PDB file of C-alpha atoms in Angstrom:
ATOM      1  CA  UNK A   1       0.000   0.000   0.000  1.00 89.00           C
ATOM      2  CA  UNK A   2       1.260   3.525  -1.282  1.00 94.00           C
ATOM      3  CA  UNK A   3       2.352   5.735   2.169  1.00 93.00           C
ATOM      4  CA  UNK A   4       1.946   9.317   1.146  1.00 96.00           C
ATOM      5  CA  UNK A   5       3.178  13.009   2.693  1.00 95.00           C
ATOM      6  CA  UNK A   6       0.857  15.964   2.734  1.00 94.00           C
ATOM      7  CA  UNK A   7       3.563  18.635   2.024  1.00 92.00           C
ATOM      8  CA  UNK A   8       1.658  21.264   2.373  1.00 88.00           C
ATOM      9  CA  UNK A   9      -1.069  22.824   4.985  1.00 84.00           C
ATOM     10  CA  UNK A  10      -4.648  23.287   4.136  1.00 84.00           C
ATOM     11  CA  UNK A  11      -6.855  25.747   5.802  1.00 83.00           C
ATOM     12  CA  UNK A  12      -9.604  22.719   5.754  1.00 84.00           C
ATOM     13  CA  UNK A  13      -9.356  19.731   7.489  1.00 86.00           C
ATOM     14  CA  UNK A  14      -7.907  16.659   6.509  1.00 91.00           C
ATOM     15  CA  UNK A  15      -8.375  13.401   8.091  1.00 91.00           C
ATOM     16  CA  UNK A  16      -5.537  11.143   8.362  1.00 92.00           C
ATOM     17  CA  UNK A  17      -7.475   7.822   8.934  1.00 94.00           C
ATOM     18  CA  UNK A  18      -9.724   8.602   6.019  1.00 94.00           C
ATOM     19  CA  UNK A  19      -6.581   8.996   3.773  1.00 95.00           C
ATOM     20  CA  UNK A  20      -5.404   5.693   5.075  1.00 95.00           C
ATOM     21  CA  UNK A  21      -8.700   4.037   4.864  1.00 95.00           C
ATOM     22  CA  UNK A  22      -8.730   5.091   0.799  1.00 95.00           C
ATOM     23  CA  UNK A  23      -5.432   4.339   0.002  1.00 95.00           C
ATOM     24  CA  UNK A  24      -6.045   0.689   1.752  1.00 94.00           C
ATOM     25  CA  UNK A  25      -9.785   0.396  -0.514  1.00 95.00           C
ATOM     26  CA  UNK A  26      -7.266   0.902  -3.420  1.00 95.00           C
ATOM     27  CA  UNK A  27      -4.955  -1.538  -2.952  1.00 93.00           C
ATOM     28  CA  UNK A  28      -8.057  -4.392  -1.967  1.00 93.00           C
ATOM     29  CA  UNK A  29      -9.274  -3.120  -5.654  1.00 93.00           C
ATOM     30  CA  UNK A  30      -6.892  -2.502  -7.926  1.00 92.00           C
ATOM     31  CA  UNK A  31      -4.265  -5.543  -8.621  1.00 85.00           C
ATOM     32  CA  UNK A  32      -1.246  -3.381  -9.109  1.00 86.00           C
ATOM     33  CA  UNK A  33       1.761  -2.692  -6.800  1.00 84.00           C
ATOM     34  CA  UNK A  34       1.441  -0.104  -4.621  1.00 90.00           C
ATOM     35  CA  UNK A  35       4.540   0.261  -3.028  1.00 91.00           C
ATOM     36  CA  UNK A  36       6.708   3.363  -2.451  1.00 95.00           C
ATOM     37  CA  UNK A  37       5.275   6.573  -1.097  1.00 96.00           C
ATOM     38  CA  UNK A  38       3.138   9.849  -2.609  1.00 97.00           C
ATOM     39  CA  UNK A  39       3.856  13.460  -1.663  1.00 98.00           C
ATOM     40  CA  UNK A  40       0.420  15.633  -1.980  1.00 97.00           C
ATOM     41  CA  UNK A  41       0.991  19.035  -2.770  1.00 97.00           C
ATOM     42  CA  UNK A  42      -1.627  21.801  -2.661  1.00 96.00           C
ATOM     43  CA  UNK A  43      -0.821  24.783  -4.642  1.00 95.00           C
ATOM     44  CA  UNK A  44      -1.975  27.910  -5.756  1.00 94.00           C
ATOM     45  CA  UNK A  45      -4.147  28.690  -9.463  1.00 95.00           C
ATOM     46  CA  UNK A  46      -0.655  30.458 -10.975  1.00 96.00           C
ATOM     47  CA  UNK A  47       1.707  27.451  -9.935  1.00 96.00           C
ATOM     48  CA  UNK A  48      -0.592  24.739 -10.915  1.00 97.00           C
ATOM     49  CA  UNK A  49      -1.051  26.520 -14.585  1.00 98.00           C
ATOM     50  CA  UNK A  50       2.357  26.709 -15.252  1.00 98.00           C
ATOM     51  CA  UNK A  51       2.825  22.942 -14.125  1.00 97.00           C
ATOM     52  CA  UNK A  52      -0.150  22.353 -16.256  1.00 97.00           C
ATOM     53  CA  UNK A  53       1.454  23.837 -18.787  1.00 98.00           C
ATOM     54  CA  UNK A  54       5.202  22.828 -18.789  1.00 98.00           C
ATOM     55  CA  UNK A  55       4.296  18.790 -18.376  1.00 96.00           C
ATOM     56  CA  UNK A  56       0.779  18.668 -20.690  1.00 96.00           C
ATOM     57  CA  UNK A  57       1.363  21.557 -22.785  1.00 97.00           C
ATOM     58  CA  UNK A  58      -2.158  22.966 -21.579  1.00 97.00           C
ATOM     59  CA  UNK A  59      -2.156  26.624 -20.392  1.00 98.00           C
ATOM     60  CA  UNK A  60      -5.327  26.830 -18.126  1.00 97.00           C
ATOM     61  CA  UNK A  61      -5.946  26.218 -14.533  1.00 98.00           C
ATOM     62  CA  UNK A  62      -6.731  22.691 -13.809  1.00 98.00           C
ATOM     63  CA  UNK A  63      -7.249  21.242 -10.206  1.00 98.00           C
ATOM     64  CA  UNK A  64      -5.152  18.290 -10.348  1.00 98.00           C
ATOM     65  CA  UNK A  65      -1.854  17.216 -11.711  1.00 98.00           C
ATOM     66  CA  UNK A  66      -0.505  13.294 -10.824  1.00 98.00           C
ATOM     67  CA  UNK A  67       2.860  12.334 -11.617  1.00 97.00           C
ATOM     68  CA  UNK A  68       4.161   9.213 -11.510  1.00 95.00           C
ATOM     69  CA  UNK A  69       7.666   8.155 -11.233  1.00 94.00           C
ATOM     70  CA  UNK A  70       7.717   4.571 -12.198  1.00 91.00           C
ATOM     71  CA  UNK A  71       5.681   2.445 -14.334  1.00 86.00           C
ATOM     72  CA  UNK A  72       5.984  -0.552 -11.663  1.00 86.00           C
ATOM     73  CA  UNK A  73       6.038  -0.221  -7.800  1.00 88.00           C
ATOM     74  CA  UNK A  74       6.608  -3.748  -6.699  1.00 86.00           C
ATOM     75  CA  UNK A  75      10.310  -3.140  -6.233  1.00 86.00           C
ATOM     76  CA  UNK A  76      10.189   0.199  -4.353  1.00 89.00           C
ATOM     77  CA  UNK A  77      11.072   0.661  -0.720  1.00 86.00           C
ATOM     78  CA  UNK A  78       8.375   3.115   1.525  1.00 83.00           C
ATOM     79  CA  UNK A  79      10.382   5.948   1.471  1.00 87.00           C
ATOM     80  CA  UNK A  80      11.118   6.022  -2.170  1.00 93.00           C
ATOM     81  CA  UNK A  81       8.827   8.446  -3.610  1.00 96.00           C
ATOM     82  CA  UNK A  82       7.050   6.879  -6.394  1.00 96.00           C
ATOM     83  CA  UNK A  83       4.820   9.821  -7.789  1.00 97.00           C
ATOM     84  CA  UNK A  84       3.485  12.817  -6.662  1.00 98.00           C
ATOM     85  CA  UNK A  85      -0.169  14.675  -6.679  1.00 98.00           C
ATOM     86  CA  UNK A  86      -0.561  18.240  -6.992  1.00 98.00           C
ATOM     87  CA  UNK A  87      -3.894  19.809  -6.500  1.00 98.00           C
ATOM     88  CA  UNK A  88      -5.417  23.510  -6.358  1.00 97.00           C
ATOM     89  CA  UNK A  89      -6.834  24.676  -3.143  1.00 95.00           C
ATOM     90  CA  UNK A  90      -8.875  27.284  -4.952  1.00 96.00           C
ATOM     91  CA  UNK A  91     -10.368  24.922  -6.805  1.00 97.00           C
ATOM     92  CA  UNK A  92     -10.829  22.478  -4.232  1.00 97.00           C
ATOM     93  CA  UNK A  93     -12.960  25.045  -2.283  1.00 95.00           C
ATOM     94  CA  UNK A  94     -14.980  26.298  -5.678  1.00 96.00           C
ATOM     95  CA  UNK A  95     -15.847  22.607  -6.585  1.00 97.00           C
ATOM     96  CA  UNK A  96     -16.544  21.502  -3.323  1.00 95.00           C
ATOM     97  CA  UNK A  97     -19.061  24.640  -3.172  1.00 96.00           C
ATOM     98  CA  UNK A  98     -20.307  23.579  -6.542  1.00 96.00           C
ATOM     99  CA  UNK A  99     -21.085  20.304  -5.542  1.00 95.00           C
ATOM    100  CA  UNK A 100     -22.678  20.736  -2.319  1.00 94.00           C
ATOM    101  CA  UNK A 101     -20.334  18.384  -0.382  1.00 94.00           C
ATOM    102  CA  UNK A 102     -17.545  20.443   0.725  1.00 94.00           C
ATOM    103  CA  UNK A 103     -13.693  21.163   0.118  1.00 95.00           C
ATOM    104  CA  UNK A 104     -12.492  18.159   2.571  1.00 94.00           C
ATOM    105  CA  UNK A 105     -14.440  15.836   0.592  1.00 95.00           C
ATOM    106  CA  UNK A 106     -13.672  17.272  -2.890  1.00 96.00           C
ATOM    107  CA  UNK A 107     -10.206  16.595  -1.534  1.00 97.00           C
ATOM    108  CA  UNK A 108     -10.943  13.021  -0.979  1.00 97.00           C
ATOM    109  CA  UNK A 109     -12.474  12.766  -4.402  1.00 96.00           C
ATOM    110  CA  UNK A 110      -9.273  14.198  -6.380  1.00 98.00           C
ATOM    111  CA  UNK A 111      -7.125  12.005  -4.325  1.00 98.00           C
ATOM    112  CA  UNK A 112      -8.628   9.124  -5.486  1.00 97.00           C
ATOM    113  CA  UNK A 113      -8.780  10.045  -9.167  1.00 98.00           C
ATOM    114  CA  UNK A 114      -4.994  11.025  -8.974  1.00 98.00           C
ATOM    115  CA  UNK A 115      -4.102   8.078  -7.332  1.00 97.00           C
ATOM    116  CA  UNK A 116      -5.757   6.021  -9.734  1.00 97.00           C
ATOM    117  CA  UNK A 117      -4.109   7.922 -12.861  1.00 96.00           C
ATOM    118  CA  UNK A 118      -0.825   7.422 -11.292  1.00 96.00           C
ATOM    119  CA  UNK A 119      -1.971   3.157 -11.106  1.00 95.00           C
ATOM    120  CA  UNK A 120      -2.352   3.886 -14.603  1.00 94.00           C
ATOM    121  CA  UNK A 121      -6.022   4.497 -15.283  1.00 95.00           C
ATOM    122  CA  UNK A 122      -7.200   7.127 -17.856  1.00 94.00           C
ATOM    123  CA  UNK A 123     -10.112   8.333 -19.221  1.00 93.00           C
ATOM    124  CA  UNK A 124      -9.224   9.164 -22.760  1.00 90.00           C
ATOM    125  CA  UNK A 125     -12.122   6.948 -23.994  1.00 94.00           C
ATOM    126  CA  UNK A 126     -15.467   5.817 -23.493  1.00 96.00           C
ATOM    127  CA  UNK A 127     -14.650   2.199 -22.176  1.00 95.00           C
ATOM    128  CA  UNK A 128     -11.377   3.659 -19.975  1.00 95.00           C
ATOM    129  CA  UNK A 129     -13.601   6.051 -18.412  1.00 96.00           C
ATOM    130  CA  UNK A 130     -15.999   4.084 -17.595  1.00 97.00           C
ATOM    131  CA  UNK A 131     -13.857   1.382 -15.743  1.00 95.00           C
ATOM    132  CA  UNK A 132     -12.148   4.674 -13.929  1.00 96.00           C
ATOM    133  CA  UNK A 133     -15.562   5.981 -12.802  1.00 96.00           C
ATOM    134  CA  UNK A 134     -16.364   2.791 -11.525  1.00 96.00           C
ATOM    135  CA  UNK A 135     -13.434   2.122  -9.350  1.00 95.00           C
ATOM    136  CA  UNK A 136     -13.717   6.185  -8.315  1.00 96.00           C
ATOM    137  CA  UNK A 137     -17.338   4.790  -7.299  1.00 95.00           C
ATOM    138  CA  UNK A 138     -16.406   1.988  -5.263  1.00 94.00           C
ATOM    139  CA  UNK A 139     -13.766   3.718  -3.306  1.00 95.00           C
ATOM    140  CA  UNK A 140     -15.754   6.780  -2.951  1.00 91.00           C
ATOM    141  CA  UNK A 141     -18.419   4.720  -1.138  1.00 89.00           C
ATOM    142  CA  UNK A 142     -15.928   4.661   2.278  1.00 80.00           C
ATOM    143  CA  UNK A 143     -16.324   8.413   2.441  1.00 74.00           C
TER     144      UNK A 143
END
């Protein structure tokens, strides 16, 4: 199971057992090596663009970024860091707002879909996102 760092503060709360208790749903789920550890990152609508921008060549805001680091984790040690997920606290609070469930939660919910990009999971087409949605779904259903 993927350890992770939040490296930076949020001005909502975050719940340490619920991060846990998702990244544990993931591994029961998806059959892929999760070994090695995550850093989460929340940054601001300026720093996200330009990351957006350098690594996708897309120069808008988005609210999530997930990098990974290696195409295979079985081989990794807990402290290596084997990808990392940046998200945008603005947009965390606007989407949470927009959805009626709240910025901790929308935080949940993007830190599922990264994690699941960085497992490898797309939705580029019709059939990929449906089998991402549905694995989103699943997990979600702990929160």
């Amino acid at each position: 199971m993927f350890s992770y760092n939040l490296l930076s503060k949020t001005s909502f709360n975050i719940n340490s057992g619920l991060i846990d208790a998702i990244f544990s749903e993931i591994n029961d789920i998806v059959p892929k090596s999760q070994l090695g550890t995550l850093n989460i990152i929340l940054m601001s609508d300026e720093e996200i663009k330009k990351l957006n921008s350098d690594y996708r060549g897309i120069n808008k805001v988005t609210d999530v970024l997930s990098f990974h680091y290696y195409d295979d984790f079985k081989n990794l040690r807990d402290e290596e860091i084997a990808g990392e997920i940046v998200m945008n606290e603005k947009l965390i609070y606007l989407q949470g707002e927009e959805f009626q469930h709240g910025a901790e939660k929308e935080f949940y919910k993007l830190l599922i879909h990264s994690v699941l990009h960085i497992l490898g999971y797309d939705h580029e087409t019709d059939s990929d996102y449906k089998v991402m949605k549905d694995l989103e779904d699943k997990i979600w259903k702990i929160i």
